[in-house]
Amino acid sequence: MNTAIAVIGGTGRVGRIVTRKLLDRGESVRVIGRSTQRARRHLPPRAQFFLGDVRDPESLSAPLDGCSAVVYTVEPGTDPAGPDSPRSTLHAGVLNTLDALQRHSALGRAQFVLVSQRHVTRPEHPMNAYGRMLDWRLAGENAVRASGLDYTIIRPGWLTDRTELADDGRVHLEQGDRRDGYVALQDVAEACVQALYCPSAKGLTFEMRNGAGSPPGDWEDLFAGLSADEAVPLHAPA
Ligand SMILES: NC(=O)c1ccc[n+]([C@@H]2O[C@H](COP(=O)([O-])OP(=O)(O)OC[C@H]3O[C@@H](n4cnc5c(N)ncnc54)[C@H](OP(=O)(O)O)[C@@H]3O)[C@@H](O)[C@H]2O)c1
């Protein structure tokens, strides 16, 4: 790509792997986060760090100016009344980012890769007890699907390190949100990166887990085996 790619949450576990992978491909990468200290600790010098907070729309204007794509890997808090509530980070934050990207992106249609999570369509799941995390994630997903941007929504299962899944190199991409499973941070990061380059990843929402077997050879084929999303109405929880 000839323009910059923003990784929001790029100092986090998945985001910093995404950042390194994009830099290795020669991309210009802007990492957005709230802690300069964390950026110093985790980012290579080639990454450009911007102080920004998805809850503060103004803080997103400069870092997203001229970007062609965003990877969003923001971790929410679990207190519904706290400053990092799922509502503020997973819904309002996504809306703020979409708005800033549409106003400031480089010419052409921008791309948005959202890291969501499994179980997001299951409000009865215990994870939803934490600040209605699943409801607000789904609302954020819906905003991305309705945005008109080229998007990919990735719903990982439980995140773990590759070393803990040493024999489970196979990547399963699934739809329907019925199953469970673990997935390596490294594979989620690779899916984020591949989604930016593979045309067949556009307009997809899928779950991810690892299983016994070999790593994927061709991500374009993996994505092509999935069904594109149908148009979804834009709505948020009451
Ligand atoms: N843990 C799991 O098993 C699991 C399973 C499925 C999905 N997920 C999801 O996968 C995603 C990536 O997870 P992870 O483990 O890589 O998360 P992580 O290591 O906690 O990193 C989260 C990143 O979000 C940034 N962030 C938080 N609030 C922000 C805000 N208001 N504005 C801008 N940046 C903000 C953090 O940076 P600063 O705090 O410095 O701003 C950090 O860089 C998250 O959405 C997570 O919920 C996790």
mmCIF file of C-alpha atoms in Angstrom, residues 35-156:
data_model
loop_
_atom_site.group_PDB
_atom_site.id
_atom_site.type_symbol
_atom_site.label_atom_id
_atom_site.label_comp_id
_atom_site.label_asym_id
_atom_site.label_seq_id
_atom_site.Cartn_x
_atom_site.Cartn_y
_atom_site.Cartn_z
ATOM 1 C CA SER A 35 0.535 5.205 26.682
ATOM 2 C CA THR A 36 3.852 6.487 25.366
ATOM 3 C CA GLN A 37 5.596 4.303 27.923
ATOM 4 C CA ARG A 38 3.906 1.187 26.577
ATOM 5 C CA ALA A 39 4.791 2.231 23.033
ATOM 6 C CA ARG A 40 8.460 2.649 23.964
ATOM 7 C CA ARG A 41 8.487 -0.770 25.572
ATOM 8 C CA HIS A 42 6.763 -2.708 22.810
ATOM 9 C CA LEU A 43 7.176 -1.011 19.443
ATOM 10 C CA PRO A 44 10.071 -1.120 17.030
ATOM 11 C CA PRO A 45 11.501 2.301 16.106
ATOM 12 C CA ARG A 46 10.110 2.082 12.563
ATOM 13 C CA ALA A 47 6.521 2.270 13.882
ATOM 14 C CA GLN A 48 5.135 5.783 14.267
ATOM 15 C CA PHE A 49 3.343 6.165 17.582
ATOM 16 C CA PHE A 50 0.457 8.613 18.073
ATOM 17 C CA LEU A 51 -1.136 9.311 21.429
ATOM 18 C CA GLY A 52 -4.844 8.778 20.873
ATOM 19 C CA ASP A 53 -7.935 7.477 22.572
ATOM 20 C CA VAL A 54 -10.875 5.995 20.695
ATOM 21 C CA ARG A 55 -13.239 7.647 23.198
ATOM 22 C CA ASP A 56 -11.947 11.076 22.124
ATOM 23 C CA PRO A 57 -12.789 11.733 18.444
ATOM 24 C CA GLU A 58 -10.463 14.745 18.166
ATOM 25 C CA SER A 59 -7.462 12.621 19.120
ATOM 26 C CA LEU A 60 -8.034 10.393 16.071
ATOM 27 C CA SER A 61 -7.966 13.096 13.397
ATOM 28 C CA ALA A 62 -4.208 13.562 13.066
ATOM 29 C CA PRO A 63 -3.194 9.882 13.223
ATOM 30 C CA LEU A 64 -5.860 8.824 10.708
ATOM 31 C CA ASP A 65 -5.173 11.672 8.303
ATOM 32 C CA GLY A 66 -4.108 10.067 5.031
ATOM 33 C CA CYS A 67 -4.510 6.452 6.211
ATOM 34 C CA SER A 68 -5.929 3.853 3.857
ATOM 35 C CA ALA A 69 -6.720 1.211 6.486
ATOM 36 C CA VAL A 70 -7.318 0.637 10.184
ATOM 37 C CA VAL A 71 -6.811 -2.486 12.257
ATOM 38 C CA TYR A 72 -8.813 -2.136 15.518
ATOM 39 C CA THR A 73 -7.668 -4.351 18.417
ATOM 40 C CA VAL A 74 -8.832 -2.353 21.437
ATOM 41 C CA GLU A 75 -9.365 -4.183 24.729
ATOM 42 C CA PRO A 76 -12.389 -3.016 26.759
ATOM 43 C CA GLY A 77 -12.779 -2.638 30.497
ATOM 44 C CA THR A 78 -15.446 -4.778 32.161
ATOM 45 C CA ASP A 79 -17.145 -2.207 34.406
ATOM 46 C CA PRO A 80 -20.268 -0.798 32.723
ATOM 47 C CA ALA A 81 -19.897 2.451 34.700
ATOM 48 C CA GLY A 82 -16.133 2.788 34.299
ATOM 49 C CA PRO A 83 -14.275 4.992 31.814
ATOM 50 C CA ASP A 84 -13.219 1.983 29.703
ATOM 51 C CA SER A 85 -16.704 0.462 29.590
ATOM 52 C CA PRO A 86 -17.475 -1.866 26.692
ATOM 53 C CA ARG A 87 -19.978 0.695 25.462
ATOM 54 C CA SER A 88 -17.299 3.403 25.213
ATOM 55 C CA THR A 89 -14.490 1.283 23.767
ATOM 56 C CA LEU A 90 -16.314 -1.291 21.636
ATOM 57 C CA HIS A 91 -19.178 0.804 20.272
ATOM 58 C CA ALA A 92 -18.567 4.562 20.676
ATOM 59 C CA GLY A 93 -14.864 4.014 19.958
ATOM 60 C CA VAL A 94 -15.626 2.143 16.749
ATOM 61 C CA LEU A 95 -18.094 4.849 15.661
ATOM 62 C CA ASN A 96 -15.500 7.556 16.359
ATOM 63 C CA THR A 97 -12.880 5.667 14.374
ATOM 64 C CA LEU A 98 -15.177 5.041 11.411
ATOM 65 C CA ASP A 99 -16.111 8.699 11.343
ATOM 66 C CA ALA A 100 -12.502 9.903 11.517
ATOM 67 C CA LEU A 101 -11.405 7.401 8.880
ATOM 68 C CA GLN A 102 -14.154 8.448 6.495
ATOM 69 C CA ARG A 103 -13.296 12.125 6.977
ATOM 70 C CA HIS A 104 -9.519 11.844 6.847
ATOM 71 C CA SER A 105 -8.587 8.736 4.899
ATOM 72 C CA ALA A 106 -6.515 8.734 1.742
ATOM 73 C CA LEU A 107 -8.299 8.798 -1.603
ATOM 74 C CA GLY A 108 -10.335 5.696 -2.421
ATOM 75 C CA ARG A 109 -12.283 3.361 -0.167
ATOM 76 C CA ALA A 110 -10.603 2.692 3.162
ATOM 77 C CA GLN A 111 -10.338 -0.737 4.780
ATOM 78 C CA PHE A 112 -11.320 -1.627 8.342
ATOM 79 C CA VAL A 113 -10.269 -4.803 10.125
ATOM 80 C CA LEU A 114 -12.039 -5.267 13.461
ATOM 81 C CA VAL A 115 -10.910 -7.787 16.077
ATOM 82 C CA SER A 116 -14.095 -8.830 17.853
ATOM 83 C CA GLN A 117 -14.664 -12.124 19.717
ATOM 84 C CA ARG A 118 -16.546 -15.399 19.611
ATOM 85 C CA HIS A 119 -19.991 -15.567 21.316
ATOM 86 C CA VAL A 120 -20.828 -12.017 20.303
ATOM 87 C CA THR A 121 -24.229 -13.088 18.975
ATOM 88 C CA ARG A 122 -25.076 -14.945 22.203
ATOM 89 C CA PRO A 123 -26.300 -12.470 24.841
ATOM 90 C CA GLU A 124 -26.921 -15.330 27.301
ATOM 91 C CA HIS A 125 -23.183 -16.178 27.366
ATOM 92 C CA PRO A 126 -21.468 -15.472 30.752
ATOM 93 C CA MET A 127 -19.048 -13.022 29.100
ATOM 94 C CA ASN A 128 -21.977 -10.658 28.601
ATOM 95 C CA ALA A 129 -22.216 -10.176 32.377
ATOM 96 C CA TYR A 130 -19.139 -7.935 32.101
ATOM 97 C CA GLY A 131 -20.638 -4.609 31.109
ATOM 98 C CA ARG A 132 -22.742 -6.230 28.344
ATOM 99 C CA MET A 133 -19.495 -6.704 26.505
ATOM 100 C CA LEU A 134 -21.005 -8.966 23.869
ATOM 101 C CA ASP A 135 -23.927 -6.650 23.127
ATOM 102 C CA TRP A 136 -21.629 -3.666 22.657
ATOM 103 C CA ARG A 137 -19.178 -5.634 20.557
ATOM 104 C CA LEU A 138 -22.004 -6.702 18.291
ATOM 105 C CA ALA A 139 -23.150 -3.088 18.015
ATOM 106 C CA GLY A 140 -19.585 -2.139 17.022
ATOM 107 C CA GLU A 141 -19.541 -4.945 14.455
ATOM 108 C CA ASN A 142 -22.865 -3.765 13.030
ATOM 109 C CA ALA A 143 -21.527 -0.241 12.660
ATOM 110 C CA VAL A 144 -18.565 -1.572 10.687
ATOM 111 C CA ARG A 145 -20.786 -3.746 8.483
ATOM 112 C CA ALA A 146 -23.052 -0.756 7.761
ATOM 113 C CA SER A 147 -20.182 1.682 7.143
ATOM 114 C CA GLY A 148 -19.756 1.167 3.427
ATOM 115 C CA LEU A 149 -16.021 0.601 3.938
ATOM 116 C CA ASP A 150 -14.219 -2.536 2.839
ATOM 117 C CA TYR A 151 -14.144 -4.485 6.080
ATOM 118 C CA THR A 152 -13.255 -7.805 7.683
ATOM 119 C CA ILE A 153 -14.480 -8.785 11.169
ATOM 120 C CA ILE A 154 -12.465 -11.424 13.003
ATOM 121 C CA ARG A 155 -13.928 -13.173 16.046
ATOM 122 C CA PRO A 156 -11.152 -15.064 17.835
#
